[in-house]
Amino acid sequence: FCCEKMCMKQLFFFILTTVFLISCDDTATKNQPNISTLSKKDSLINDVKKYPDSLLLIESLIEFYRENNQYDSALIMVDQLLKKDSSVAKFWDMKGILYFENNDTINAIISYERAIEIYPDPGYIMSLGAMYAETKNPKALEMADAL
């Protein structure tokens, strides 16, 4: 009987502690910026400054901005790439994706059209066709035929 009473007390203490921990509100820490996100951003920016010709690092920074909904910063980075070489279809595709995700369909269309002029990749054609279809542009059928 004594062991049962001891086990019941331990179980009660465990349940009480668990409920208390679950009910704790951490709103003070929710409003603080994520330190790991800030340090990752700073690290990527420093790496790009150190190796400005590394496309992999630049694309990583653009992807970081994209994942954190910082489309203006990502577009600035893509524009810098395009200033160096505007004949790379992949850069125009990246720009189209960023504009699309930022709800700027017109500029997304312009970017995809430019990508296709450079290199008519099926992925670019499908993206542009989807943009045309979304805006009810009859050119969507032309893109379907192009595939």
PDB file of N, CA and C in Angstrom, residues 4-77:
ATOM      1  N   GLU A   4       2.274   1.955  -3.438  1.00  0.00           N
ATOM      2  CA  GLU A   4       1.255   2.492  -4.335  1.00  0.00           C
ATOM      3  C   GLU A   4       1.044   3.974  -4.083  1.00  0.00           C
ATOM      4  N   LYS A   5       1.052   4.353  -2.804  1.00  0.00           N
ATOM      5  CA  LYS A   5       0.870   5.753  -2.448  1.00  0.00           C
ATOM      6  C   LYS A   5       2.042   6.593  -2.973  1.00  0.00           C
ATOM      7  N   MET A   6       3.255   6.046  -2.889  1.00  0.00           N
ATOM      8  CA  MET A   6       4.454   6.736  -3.362  1.00  0.00           C
ATOM      9  C   MET A   6       4.406   6.885  -4.886  1.00  0.00           C
ATOM     10  N   CYS A   7       4.012   5.835  -5.578  1.00  0.00           N
ATOM     11  CA  CYS A   7       3.893   5.893  -7.042  1.00  0.00           C
ATOM     12  C   CYS A   7       2.824   6.889  -7.459  1.00  0.00           C
ATOM     13  N   MET A   8       1.719   6.938  -6.746  1.00  0.00           N
ATOM     14  CA  MET A   8       0.653   7.880  -7.064  1.00  0.00           C
ATOM     15  C   MET A   8       1.140   9.321  -6.883  1.00  0.00           C
ATOM     16  N   LYS A   9       1.907   9.586  -5.835  1.00  0.00           N
ATOM     17  CA  LYS A   9       2.444  10.928  -5.612  1.00  0.00           C
ATOM     18  C   LYS A   9       3.403  11.306  -6.738  1.00  0.00           C
ATOM     19  N   GLN A  10       4.249  10.371  -7.140  1.00  0.00           N
ATOM     20  CA  GLN A  10       5.195  10.647  -8.225  1.00  0.00           C
ATOM     21  C   GLN A  10       4.450  10.893  -9.539  1.00  0.00           C
ATOM     22  N   LEU A  11       3.448  10.097  -9.808  1.00  0.00           N
ATOM     23  CA  LEU A  11       2.663  10.267 -11.019  1.00  0.00           C
ATOM     24  C   LEU A  11       1.939  11.618 -11.012  1.00  0.00           C
ATOM     25  N   PHE A  12       1.350  11.949  -9.857  1.00  0.00           N
ATOM     26  CA  PHE A  12       0.659  13.231  -9.732  1.00  0.00           C
ATOM     27  C   PHE A  12       1.636  14.392  -9.943  1.00  0.00           C
ATOM     28  N   PHE A  13       2.813  14.311  -9.359  1.00  0.00           N
ATOM     29  CA  PHE A  13       3.832  15.351  -9.507  1.00  0.00           C
ATOM     30  C   PHE A  13       4.265  15.463 -10.969  1.00  0.00           C
ATOM     31  N   PHE A  14       4.436  14.329 -11.627  1.00  0.00           N
ATOM     32  CA  PHE A  14       4.836  14.327 -13.037  1.00  0.00           C
ATOM     33  C   PHE A  14       3.775  14.989 -13.909  1.00  0.00           C
ATOM     34  N   ILE A  15       2.521  14.639 -13.693  1.00  0.00           N
ATOM     35  CA  ILE A  15       1.430  15.212 -14.479  1.00  0.00           C
ATOM     36  C   ILE A  15       1.320  16.709 -14.215  1.00  0.00           C
ATOM     37  N   LEU A  16       1.412  17.113 -12.966  1.00  0.00           N
ATOM     38  CA  LEU A  16       1.331  18.523 -12.605  1.00  0.00           C
ATOM     39  C   LEU A  16       2.471  19.322 -13.240  1.00  0.00           C
ATOM     40  N   THR A  17       3.661  18.786 -13.214  1.00  0.00           N
ATOM     41  CA  THR A  17       4.822  19.446 -13.814  1.00  0.00           C
ATOM     42  C   THR A  17       4.653  19.554 -15.326  1.00  0.00           C
ATOM     43  N   THR A  18       4.192  18.508 -15.960  1.00  0.00           N
ATOM     44  CA  THR A  18       3.989  18.510 -17.403  1.00  0.00           C
ATOM     45  C   THR A  18       2.954  19.552 -17.808  1.00  0.00           C
ATOM     46  N   VAL A  19       1.844  19.613 -17.106  1.00  0.00           N
ATOM     47  CA  VAL A  19       0.799  20.599 -17.400  1.00  0.00           C
ATOM     48  C   VAL A  19       1.351  22.005 -17.219  1.00  0.00           C
ATOM     49  N   PHE A  20       2.107  22.224 -16.161  1.00  0.00           N
ATOM     50  CA  PHE A  20       2.692  23.541 -15.914  1.00  0.00           C
ATOM     51  C   PHE A  20       3.635  23.944 -17.041  1.00  0.00           C
ATOM     52  N   LEU A  21       4.488  23.036 -17.479  1.00  0.00           N
ATOM     53  CA  LEU A  21       5.444  23.353 -18.533  1.00  0.00           C
ATOM     54  C   LEU A  21       4.757  23.614 -19.876  1.00  0.00           C
ATOM     55  N   ILE A  22       3.729  22.859 -20.160  1.00  0.00           N
ATOM     56  CA  ILE A  22       3.008  23.047 -21.421  1.00  0.00           C
ATOM     57  C   ILE A  22       2.267  24.377 -21.428  1.00  0.00           C
ATOM     58  N   SER A  23       1.765  24.789 -20.292  1.00  0.00           N
ATOM     59  CA  SER A  23       0.967  26.011 -20.239  1.00  0.00           C
ATOM     60  C   SER A  23       1.801  27.284 -20.159  1.00  0.00           C
ATOM     61  N   CYS A  24       3.108  27.167 -20.030  1.00  0.00           N
ATOM     62  CA  CYS A  24       3.962  28.361 -19.978  1.00  0.00           C
ATOM     63  C   CYS A  24       3.879  29.129 -21.286  1.00  0.00           C
ATOM     64  N   ASP A  25       3.770  30.442 -21.188  1.00  0.00           N
ATOM     65  CA  ASP A  25       3.681  31.306 -22.362  1.00  0.00           C
ATOM     66  C   ASP A  25       5.029  31.942 -22.616  1.00  0.00           C
ATOM     67  N   ASP A  26       5.525  31.808 -23.832  1.00  0.00           N
ATOM     68  CA  ASP A  26       6.835  32.365 -24.158  1.00  0.00           C
ATOM     69  C   ASP A  26       6.704  33.523 -25.143  1.00  0.00           C
ATOM     70  N   THR A  27       5.722  34.399 -24.929  1.00  0.00           N
ATOM     71  CA  THR A  27       5.522  35.516 -25.847  1.00  0.00           C
ATOM     72  C   THR A  27       6.696  36.476 -25.838  1.00  0.00           C
ATOM     73  N   ALA A  28       7.417  36.560 -24.755  1.00  0.00           N
ATOM     74  CA  ALA A  28       8.578  37.457 -24.707  1.00  0.00           C
ATOM     75  C   ALA A  28       9.640  37.015 -25.700  1.00  0.00           C
ATOM     76  N   THR A  29       9.819  35.711 -25.856  1.00  0.00           N
ATOM     77  CA  THR A  29      10.827  35.229 -26.798  1.00  0.00           C
ATOM     78  C   THR A  29      10.296  35.162 -28.217  1.00  0.00           C
ATOM     79  N   LYS A  30       8.971  35.117 -28.400  1.00  0.00           N
ATOM     80  CA  LYS A  30       8.401  35.059 -29.749  1.00  0.00           C
ATOM     81  C   LYS A  30       8.657  36.351 -30.519  1.00  0.00           C
ATOM     82  N   ASN A  31       8.680  37.474 -29.819  1.00  0.00           N
ATOM     83  CA  ASN A  31       8.842  38.764 -30.473  1.00  0.00           C
ATOM     84  C   ASN A  31      10.295  39.110 -30.757  1.00  0.00           C
ATOM     85  N   GLN A  32      11.222  38.310 -30.272  1.00  0.00           N
ATOM     86  CA  GLN A  32      12.634  38.568 -30.526  1.00  0.00           C
ATOM     87  C   GLN A  32      13.039  37.938 -31.846  1.00  0.00           C
ATOM     88  N   PRO A  33      13.943  38.599 -32.601  1.00  0.00           N
ATOM     89  CA  PRO A  33      14.394  38.006 -33.865  1.00  0.00           C
ATOM     90  C   PRO A  33      15.149  36.710 -33.617  1.00  0.00           C
ATOM     91  N   ASN A  34      15.028  35.827 -34.565  1.00  0.00           N
ATOM     92  CA  ASN A  34      15.699  34.541 -34.478  1.00  0.00           C
ATOM     93  C   ASN A  34      17.196  34.754 -34.697  1.00  0.00           C
ATOM     94  N   ILE A  35      17.982  34.483 -33.666  1.00  0.00           N
ATOM     95  CA  ILE A  35      19.418  34.745 -33.723  1.00  0.00           C
ATOM     96  C   ILE A  35      20.090  33.879 -34.773  1.00  0.00           C
ATOM     97  N   SER A  36      19.668  32.630 -34.908  1.00  0.00           N
ATOM     98  CA  SER A  36      20.297  31.769 -35.909  1.00  0.00           C
ATOM     99  C   SER A  36      20.002  32.256 -37.323  1.00  0.00           C
ATOM    100  N   THR A  37      18.802  32.808 -37.536  1.00  0.00           N
ATOM    101  CA  THR A  37      18.462  33.355 -38.852  1.00  0.00           C
ATOM    102  C   THR A  37      19.320  34.574 -39.154  1.00  0.00           C
ATOM    103  N   LEU A  38      19.490  35.444 -38.155  1.00  0.00           N
ATOM    104  CA  LEU A  38      20.324  36.633 -38.349  1.00  0.00           C
ATOM    105  C   LEU A  38      21.772  36.258 -38.617  1.00  0.00           C
ATOM    106  N   SER A  39      22.271  35.293 -37.873  1.00  0.00           N
ATOM    107  CA  SER A  39      23.672  34.912 -38.077  1.00  0.00           C
ATOM    108  C   SER A  39      23.861  34.211 -39.422  1.00  0.00           C
ATOM    109  N   LYS A  40      22.864  33.466 -39.878  1.00  0.00           N
ATOM    110  CA  LYS A  40      22.957  32.825 -41.187  1.00  0.00           C
ATOM    111  C   LYS A  40      22.986  33.887 -42.276  1.00  0.00           C
ATOM    112  N   LYS A  41      22.126  34.881 -42.139  1.00  0.00           N
ATOM    113  CA  LYS A  41      22.090  35.971 -43.119  1.00  0.00           C
ATOM    114  C   LYS A  41      23.432  36.704 -43.143  1.00  0.00           C
ATOM    115  N   ASP A  42      23.940  37.058 -41.973  1.00  0.00           N
ATOM    116  CA  ASP A  42      25.228  37.753 -41.891  1.00  0.00           C
ATOM    117  C   ASP A  42      26.347  36.909 -42.475  1.00  0.00           C
ATOM    118  N   SER A  43      26.311  35.632 -42.198  1.00  0.00           N
ATOM    119  CA  SER A  43      27.327  34.723 -42.716  1.00  0.00           C
ATOM    120  C   SER A  43      27.276  34.664 -44.242  1.00  0.00           C
ATOM    121  N   LEU A  44      26.081  34.552 -44.797  1.00  0.00           N
ATOM    122  CA  LEU A  44      25.935  34.509 -46.253  1.00  0.00           C
ATOM    123  C   LEU A  44      26.395  35.820 -46.897  1.00  0.00           C
ATOM    124  N   ILE A  45      26.024  36.931 -46.286  1.00  0.00           N
ATOM    125  CA  ILE A  45      26.435  38.236 -46.826  1.00  0.00           C
ATOM    126  C   ILE A  45      27.954  38.360 -46.794  1.00  0.00           C
ATOM    127  N   ASN A  46      28.568  37.960 -45.695  1.00  0.00           N
ATOM    128  CA  ASN A  46      30.036  38.019 -45.595  1.00  0.00           C
ATOM    129  C   ASN A  46      30.702  37.105 -46.616  1.00  0.00           C
ATOM    130  N   ASP A  47      30.131  35.923 -46.814  1.00  0.00           N
ATOM    131  CA  ASP A  47      30.702  34.987 -47.797  1.00  0.00           C
ATOM    132  C   ASP A  47      30.614  35.561 -49.215  1.00  0.00           C
ATOM    133  N   VAL A  48      29.491  36.209 -49.524  1.00  0.00           N
ATOM    134  CA  VAL A  48      29.331  36.801 -50.852  1.00  0.00           C
ATOM    135  C   VAL A  48      30.318  37.954 -51.033  1.00  0.00           C
ATOM    136  N   LYS A  49      30.528  38.735 -49.977  1.00  0.00           N
ATOM    137  CA  LYS A  49      31.505  39.824 -50.062  1.00  0.00           C
ATOM    138  C   LYS A  49      32.920  39.271 -50.259  1.00  0.00           C
ATOM    139  N   LYS A  50      33.196  38.168 -49.583  1.00  0.00           N
ATOM    140  CA  LYS A  50      34.527  37.565 -49.675  1.00  0.00           C
ATOM    141  C   LYS A  50      34.753  36.928 -51.044  1.00  0.00           C
ATOM    142  N   TYR A  51      33.722  36.294 -51.582  1.00  0.00           N
ATOM    143  CA  TYR A  51      33.809  35.597 -52.877  1.00  0.00           C
ATOM    144  C   TYR A  51      32.695  36.106 -53.802  1.00  0.00           C
ATOM    145  N   PRO A  52      32.817  37.328 -54.306  1.00  0.00           N
ATOM    146  CA  PRO A  52      31.727  37.923 -55.091  1.00  0.00           C
ATOM    147  C   PRO A  52      31.448  37.237 -56.427  1.00  0.00           C
ATOM    148  N   ASP A  53      32.345  36.393 -56.891  1.00  0.00           N
ATOM    149  CA  ASP A  53      32.129  35.701 -58.164  1.00  0.00           C
ATOM    150  C   ASP A  53      31.533  34.306 -57.984  1.00  0.00           C
ATOM    151  N   SER A  54      31.251  33.930 -56.752  1.00  0.00           N
ATOM    152  CA  SER A  54      30.694  32.607 -56.493  1.00  0.00           C
ATOM    153  C   SER A  54      29.182  32.620 -56.696  1.00  0.00           C
ATOM    154  N   LEU A  55      28.742  32.032 -57.804  1.00  0.00           N
ATOM    155  CA  LEU A  55      27.304  31.973 -58.077  1.00  0.00           C
ATOM    156  C   LEU A  55      26.561  31.140 -57.034  1.00  0.00           C
ATOM    157  N   LEU A  56      27.213  30.107 -56.540  1.00  0.00           N
ATOM    158  CA  LEU A  56      26.584  29.256 -55.535  1.00  0.00           C
ATOM    159  C   LEU A  56      26.261  30.054 -54.271  1.00  0.00           C
ATOM    160  N   LEU A  57      27.205  30.874 -53.821  1.00  0.00           N
ATOM    161  CA  LEU A  57      26.963  31.681 -52.627  1.00  0.00           C
ATOM    162  C   LEU A  57      25.890  32.735 -52.876  1.00  0.00           C
ATOM    163  N   ILE A  58      25.934  33.360 -54.041  1.00  0.00           N
ATOM    164  CA  ILE A  58      24.932  34.377 -54.371  1.00  0.00           C
ATOM    165  C   ILE A  58      23.543  33.746 -54.443  1.00  0.00           C
ATOM    166  N   GLU A  59      23.447  32.591 -55.086  1.00  0.00           N
ATOM    167  CA  GLU A  59      22.157  31.896 -55.162  1.00  0.00           C
ATOM    168  C   GLU A  59      21.683  31.472 -53.778  1.00  0.00           C
ATOM    169  N   SER A  60      22.600  31.099 -52.911  1.00  0.00           N
ATOM    170  CA  SER A  60      22.225  30.734 -51.537  1.00  0.00           C
ATOM    171  C   SER A  60      21.656  31.935 -50.797  1.00  0.00           C
ATOM    172  N   LEU A  61      22.270  33.094 -50.985  1.00  0.00           N
ATOM    173  CA  LEU A  61      21.763  34.309 -50.337  1.00  0.00           C
ATOM    174  C   LEU A  61      20.395  34.686 -50.913  1.00  0.00           C
ATOM    175  N   ILE A  62      20.235  34.570 -52.217  1.00  0.00           N
ATOM    176  CA  ILE A  62      18.936  34.855 -52.836  1.00  0.00           C
ATOM    177  C   ILE A  62      17.880  33.902 -52.288  1.00  0.00           C
ATOM    178  N   GLU A  63      18.216  32.636 -52.176  1.00  0.00           N
ATOM    179  CA  GLU A  63      17.279  31.644 -51.643  1.00  0.00           C
ATOM    180  C   GLU A  63      16.947  31.940 -50.180  1.00  0.00           C
ATOM    181  N   PHE A  64      17.939  32.391 -49.407  1.00  0.00           N
ATOM    182  CA  PHE A  64      17.691  32.780 -48.018  1.00  0.00           C
ATOM    183  C   PHE A  64      16.654  33.908 -47.967  1.00  0.00           C
ATOM    184  N   TYR A  65      16.866  34.935 -48.796  1.00  0.00           N
ATOM    185  CA  TYR A  65      15.914  36.048 -48.838  1.00  0.00           C
ATOM    186  C   TYR A  65      14.532  35.548 -49.247  1.00  0.00           C
ATOM    187  N   ARG A  66      14.490  34.665 -50.214  1.00  0.00           N
ATOM    188  CA  ARG A  66      13.217  34.131 -50.705  1.00  0.00           C
ATOM    189  C   ARG A  66      12.487  33.366 -49.603  1.00  0.00           C
ATOM    190  N   GLU A  67      13.215  32.511 -48.900  1.00  0.00           N
ATOM    191  CA  GLU A  67      12.608  31.717 -47.832  1.00  0.00           C
ATOM    192  C   GLU A  67      12.090  32.585 -46.693  1.00  0.00           C
ATOM    193  N   ASN A  68      12.672  33.761 -46.522  1.00  0.00           N
ATOM    194  CA  ASN A  68      12.270  34.676 -45.455  1.00  0.00           C
ATOM    195  C   ASN A  68      11.395  35.823 -45.964  1.00  0.00           C
ATOM    196  N   ASN A  69      10.817  35.632 -47.162  1.00  0.00           N
ATOM    197  CA  ASN A  69       9.892  36.595 -47.762  1.00  0.00           C
ATOM    198  C   ASN A  69      10.490  37.992 -47.911  1.00  0.00           C
ATOM    199  N   GLN A  70      11.780  38.056 -48.153  1.00  0.00           N
ATOM    200  CA  GLN A  70      12.460  39.335 -48.383  1.00  0.00           C
ATOM    201  C   GLN A  70      12.703  39.470 -49.892  1.00  0.00           C
ATOM    202  N   TYR A  71      11.594  39.590 -50.621  1.00  0.00           N
ATOM    203  CA  TYR A  71      11.664  39.566 -52.077  1.00  0.00           C
ATOM    204  C   TYR A  71      12.414  40.762 -52.657  1.00  0.00           C
ATOM    205  N   ASP A  72      12.288  41.923 -52.039  1.00  0.00           N
ATOM    206  CA  ASP A  72      13.005  43.092 -52.559  1.00  0.00           C
ATOM    207  C   ASP A  72      14.513  42.859 -52.523  1.00  0.00           C
ATOM    208  N   SER A  73      15.010  42.308 -51.430  1.00  0.00           N
ATOM    209  CA  SER A  73      16.445  42.030 -51.314  1.00  0.00           C
ATOM    210  C   SER A  73      16.873  40.964 -52.318  1.00  0.00           C
ATOM    211  N   ALA A  74      16.045  39.951 -52.489  1.00  0.00           N
ATOM    212  CA  ALA A  74      16.365  38.887 -53.447  1.00  0.00           C
ATOM    213  C   ALA A  74      16.395  39.439 -54.868  1.00  0.00           C
ATOM    214  N   LEU A  75      15.440  40.291 -55.193  1.00  0.00           N
ATOM    215  CA  LEU A  75      15.402  40.877 -56.539  1.00  0.00           C
ATOM    216  C   LEU A  75      16.596  41.789 -56.795  1.00  0.00           C
ATOM    217  N   ILE A  76      17.043  42.492 -55.778  1.00  0.00           N
ATOM    218  CA  ILE A  76      18.242  43.326 -55.925  1.00  0.00           C
ATOM    219  C   ILE A  76      19.443  42.452 -56.273  1.00  0.00           C
ATOM    220  N   MET A  77      19.548  41.306 -55.608  1.00  0.00           N
ATOM    221  CA  MET A  77      20.668  40.387 -55.877  1.00  0.00           C
ATOM    222  C   MET A  77      20.589  39.843 -57.311  1.00  0.00           C
TER     223      MET A  77
END
